[in-house]
C-alpha positions as semicolon CSV with decimal commas, in nm:
position;residue;x (nm);y (nm);z (nm)
1;M;1,967;-2,237;0,266
2;S;1,674;-2,438;0,398
3;C;1,516;-2,741;0,231
4;V;1,201;-2,537;0,167
5;Q;1,399;-2,265;-0,013
6;I;1,583;-2,522;-0,224
7;S;1,251;-2,688;-0,312
8;N;1,104;-2,353;-0,415
9;I;1,403;-2,274;-0,637
10;L;1,376;-2,615;-0,805
11;S;1,004;-2,565;-0,862
12;V;1,064;-2,227;-1,025
13;S;1,342;-2,371;-1,241
14;E;1,115;-2,654;-1,356
15;A;0,835;-2,409;-1,436
16;L;1,071;-2,189;-1,639
17;G;1,213;-2,491;-1,816
18;S;0,868;-2,610;-1,920
19;M;0,774;-2,282;-2,091
20;K;0,689;-2,342;-2,457
21;F;0,809;-2,009;-2,590
22;P;1,058;-1,860;-2,340
23;Y;1,212;-1,641;-2,612
24;I;0,884;-1,458;-2,685
25;Y;0,823;-1,127;-2,512
26;P;0,537;-1,141;-2,261
27;D;0,204;-0,980;-2,343
28;P;0,251;-0,604;-2,283
29;E;-0,117;-0,577;-2,191
30;S;-0,095;-0,857;-1,930
31;R;-0,427;-0,994;-2,053
32;R;-0,407;-1,332;-1,878
33;L;-0,306;-1,169;-1,550
34;R;-0,575;-0,902;-1,578
35;G;-0,827;-1,173;-1,662
36;A;-0,736;-1,359;-1,343
37;F;-0,764;-1,039;-1,140
38;A;-1,097;-0,964;-1,306
39;Q;-1,234;-1,304;-1,210
40;D;-1,112;-1,262;-0,853
41;S;-1,235;-0,904;-0,807
42;G;-1,557;-0,910;-1,005
43;L;-1,440;-0,616;-1,215
44;G;-1,412;-0,639;-1,591
45;S;-1,053;-0,662;-1,715
46;E;-1,104;-0,333;-1,900
47;Y;-1,101;-0,160;-1,561
48;I;-0,770;-0,319;-1,455
49;L;-0,413;-0,210;-1,526
50;A;-0,129;-0,432;-1,401
51;G;0,209;-0,291;-1,310
52;C;0,533;-0,378;-1,134
53;G;0,402;-0,277;-0,797
54;A;0,211;0,029;-0,680
55;D;0,527;0,237;-0,719
56;E;0,516;0,199;-1,097
57;L;0,144;0,269;-1,117
58;I;0,176;0,585;-0,907
59;D;0,457;0,699;-1,135
60;L;0,254;0,626;-1,449
61;I;-0,051;0,809;-1,315
62;M;0,150;1,121;-1,244
63;R;0,331;1,109;-1,577
64;C;-0,005;1,096;-1,754
65;V;-0,172;1,372;-1,555
66;L;0,085;1,613;-1,414
67;G;0,312;1,870;-1,569
68;P;0,551;2,133;-1,433
69;G;0,368;2,368;-1,197
70;D;0,072;2,137;-1,136
71;K;-0,010;2,038;-0,780
72;I;-0,123;1,736;-0,587
73;V;-0,279;1,717;-0,244
74;D;-0,110;1,475;-0,007
75;C;-0,206;1,397;0,353
76;P;0,112;1,327;0,551
77;P;0,236;1,118;0,709
78;T;0,188;0,881;0,417
79;F;0,368;0,694;0,138
80;T;0,681;0,889;0,041
81;M;0,657;0,790;-0,327
82;Y;0,367;1,033;-0,377
83;E;0,591;1,331;-0,309
84;F;0,888;1,177;-0,489
85;D;0,699;1,107;-0,812
86;A;0,535;1,449;-0,803
87;A;0,880;1,608;-0,790
88;V;1,002;1,389;-1,080
89;N;0,723;1,534;-1,292
90;G;0,788;1,891;-1,184
91;A;0,471;1,911;-0,976
92;L;0,429;2,061;-0,632
93;V;0,289;1,887;-0,325
94;V;0,028;2,058;-0,111
95;K;0,032;1,889;0,228
96;G;-0,300;1,876;0,406
97;I;-0,656;1,920;0,287
98;I;-0,767;2,218;0,081
99;T;-1,136;2,291;0,064
100;G;-1,367;2,473;-0,173
101;S;-1,260;2,648;-0,490
102;D;-0,889;2,646;-0,393
103;M;-0,886;2,268;-0,439
104;I;-1,056;2,288;-0,776
105;T;-0,820;2,549;-0,918
106;C;-0,483;2,423;-0,797
107;V;-0,498;2,047;-0,766
108;G;-0,442;1,787;-1,035
109;I;-0,448;1,477;-0,817
110;L;-0,583;1,408;-0,469
111;L;-0,428;1,105;-0,297
112;F;-0,591;0,915;-0,011
113;H;-0,545;0,593;0,178
114;S;-0,840;0,362;0,231
115;I;-0,928;0,498;0,577
116;I;-1,188;0,747;0,459
117;S;-1,565;0,740;0,495
118;D;-1,798;0,680;0,202
119;E;-1,965;1,015;0,264
120;V;-1,641;1,213;0,246
121;L;-1,514;1,019;-0,054
122;L;-1,836;1,082;-0,247
123;K;-1,809;1,456;-0,184
124;I;-1,452;1,458;-0,309
125;L;-1,544;1,260;-0,620
126;D;-1,793;1,534;-0,711
127;L;-1,498;1,768;-0,765
128;P;-1,345;1,796;-1,116
129;I;-1,015;1,635;-1,012
130;L;-0,854;1,293;-1,030
131;V;-0,886;1,099;-0,705
132;V;-0,641;0,816;-0,629
133;L;-0,745;0,586;-0,346
134;D;-0,454;0,376;-0,224
135;E;-0,582;0,045;-0,085
136;A;-0,242;-0,117;-0,038
137;Y;-0,329;-0,226;0,316
138;I;-0,701;-0,284;0,272
139;E;-0,676;-0,652;0,369
140;F;-0,542;-0,557;0,711
141;S;-0,799;-0,286;0,779
142;G;-1,132;-0,467;0,788
143;I;-1,267;-0,201;0,550
144;E;-1,447;-0,300;0,230
145;S;-1,267;-0,214;-0,092
146;R;-1,406;0,059;-0,319
147;M;-1,284;-0,116;-0,635
148;Q;-1,637;-0,144;-0,769
149;W;-1,674;0,233;-0,746
150;V;-1,457;0,284;-1,055
151;K;-1,752;0,170;-1,266
152;K;-1,953;0,476;-1,160
153;H;-1,680;0,735;-1,106
154;E;-1,454;0,804;-1,404
155;N;-1,226;1,026;-1,195
156;L;-1,146;0,750;-0,943
157;I;-0,840;0,524;-0,949
158;V;-0,806;0,251;-0,684
159;L;-0,461;0,108;-0,618
160;R;-0,416;-0,246;-0,487
161;T;-0,096;-0,438;-0,425
162;F;-0,078;-0,814;-0,457
163;S;0,234;-0,841;-0,242
164;K;0,039;-0,736;0,067
165;R;-0,264;-0,943;-0,024
166;A;-0,068;-1,261;-0,097
167;G;0,084;-1,240;0,249
168;M;-0,263;-1,264;0,399
169;Y;-0,339;-1,602;0,248
170;K;-0,234;-1,960;0,308
171;F;-0,174;-2,177;0,004
172;G;-0,209;-2,553;-0,016
173;P;-0,006;-2,805;-0,220
174;N;-0,210;-2,724;-0,531
175;I;-0,156;-2,347;-0,495
176;K;-0,526;-2,311;-0,415
177;R;-0,631;-2,036;-0,179
178;L;-0,771;-2,197;0,134
179;K;-0,866;-1,918;0,369
180;V;-0,777;-1,569;0,483
181;N;-0,495;-1,580;0,735
182;M;-0,602;-1,348;1,017
183;A;-0,306;-1,447;1,234
184;L;-0,120;-1,131;1,135
185;V;-0,411;-0,908;1,235
186;E;-0,435;-1,084;1,571
187;E;-0,060;-1,049;1,618
188;R;-0,086;-0,678;1,538
189;E;-0,335;-0,627;1,819
190;R;-0,120;-0,828;2,062
191;L;0,191;-0,629;1,967
192;F;0,001;-0,300;2,000
193;Q;-0,093;-0,385;2,360
194;L;0,269;-0,476;2,439
195;L;0,401;-0,152;2,289
196;K;0,153;0,046;2,501
197;E;0,327;-0,096;2,809
198;V;0,664;0,049;2,704
199;L;0,706;0,374;2,897
200;F;0,893;0,560;2,621
201;L;0,659;0,463;2,335
202;N;0,322;0,599;2,228
203;P;0,188;0,356;1,964
204;Y;-0,089;0,460;1,726
205;P;-0,377;0,227;1,630
206;S;-0,299;0,057;1,299
207;H;-0,498;-0,062;0,998
208;S;-0,192;-0,202;0,820
209;N;0,082;-0,461;0,876
210;F;0,296;-0,232;1,090
211;I;0,256;-0,012;1,398
212;L;0,376;0,347;1,413
213;S;0,495;0,460;1,754
214;E;0,604;0,799;1,880
215;V;0,924;0,786;2,086
216;I;0,877;0,998;2,399
217;S;1,032;1,061;2,744
218;G;1,355;1,200;2,600
219;M;1,442;0,885;2,405
220;D;1,595;0,926;2,058
221;A;1,426;0,730;1,779
222;K;1,743;0,679;1,575
223;K;1,941;0,566;1,879
224;L;1,660;0,327;1,970
225;K;1,670;0,179;1,621
226;E;2,049;0,131;1,639
227;D;2,032;-0,029;1,984
228;L;1,762;-0,273;1,872
229;A;1,961;-0,359;1,559
230;M;2,252;-0,463;1,781
231;M;2,009;-0,705;1,945
232;G;1,892;-0,842;1,608
233;V;1,561;-0,653;1,612
234;M;1,508;-0,447;1,295
235;I;1,272;-0,150;1,300
236;R;1,249;0,170;1,096
237;D;1,296;0,528;1,205
238;F;1,213;0,847;1,012
239;N;1,374;1,184;0,948
240;T;1,073;1,362;0,800
241;K;0,920;1,664;0,970
242;E;0,597;1,480;1,053
243;L;0,759;1,159;1,180
244;K;1,094;1,277;1,313
245;S;1,048;1,116;1,655
246;C;0,868;0,802;1,537
247;I;0,955;0,440;1,470
248;R;0,772;0,176;1,269
249;V;0,752;-0,182;1,387
250;Y;0,659;-0,449;1,133
251;V;0,408;-0,709;1,246
252;G;0,542;-1,055;1,167
253;Q;0,374;-1,392;1,205
């Protein structure tokens, strides 16, 4: 264990030890946390719900809205928890985009990532359905958040994840945010160019903190993952229909 890790553990222990009422349950409404998020985002705290990660919020949304036989529209390849949570609630997943009256009659929730134009999003919000816009990777995309849109559109939910955002910032000794750390974005572009030079990979442009690459030229994605693991390089492969021959490479700093 490094000196930095030991120092962090001691700092956490001191913070926990200085709590005035450690035996009192925390505020179930997370009012202090939501207040801090409200100040940071410019949204009123009444528009903010805090959860234990986006996974929990996605689950809660579907529990509130879906029932057996209901449907959601999903646009694969995307976050696997959408389909998982839909199944938990007895709902069906329609993969791809449905247009016109079919969407209105069969869909309870429409899920999107942040890479969607304002024009298209506005048209979708005119439909009588719940729209969930997942902005988990918005800090890596260069796209402006639509958080403020929830004030005007009652059928819009915007998901954000602090774990991704916190990784984009550098913190000083006083835990004050100093500046956005764009090193990861620059590293992503450098890595993308390097992956393009690999003859058996076809990398796709990325707006997140990883790069998806199709494995081509007869190479096997799972075998490639195993071979790299033997060399101490950890990547991810997939066994889904849409991504069966793909790998995902995380962009580190």
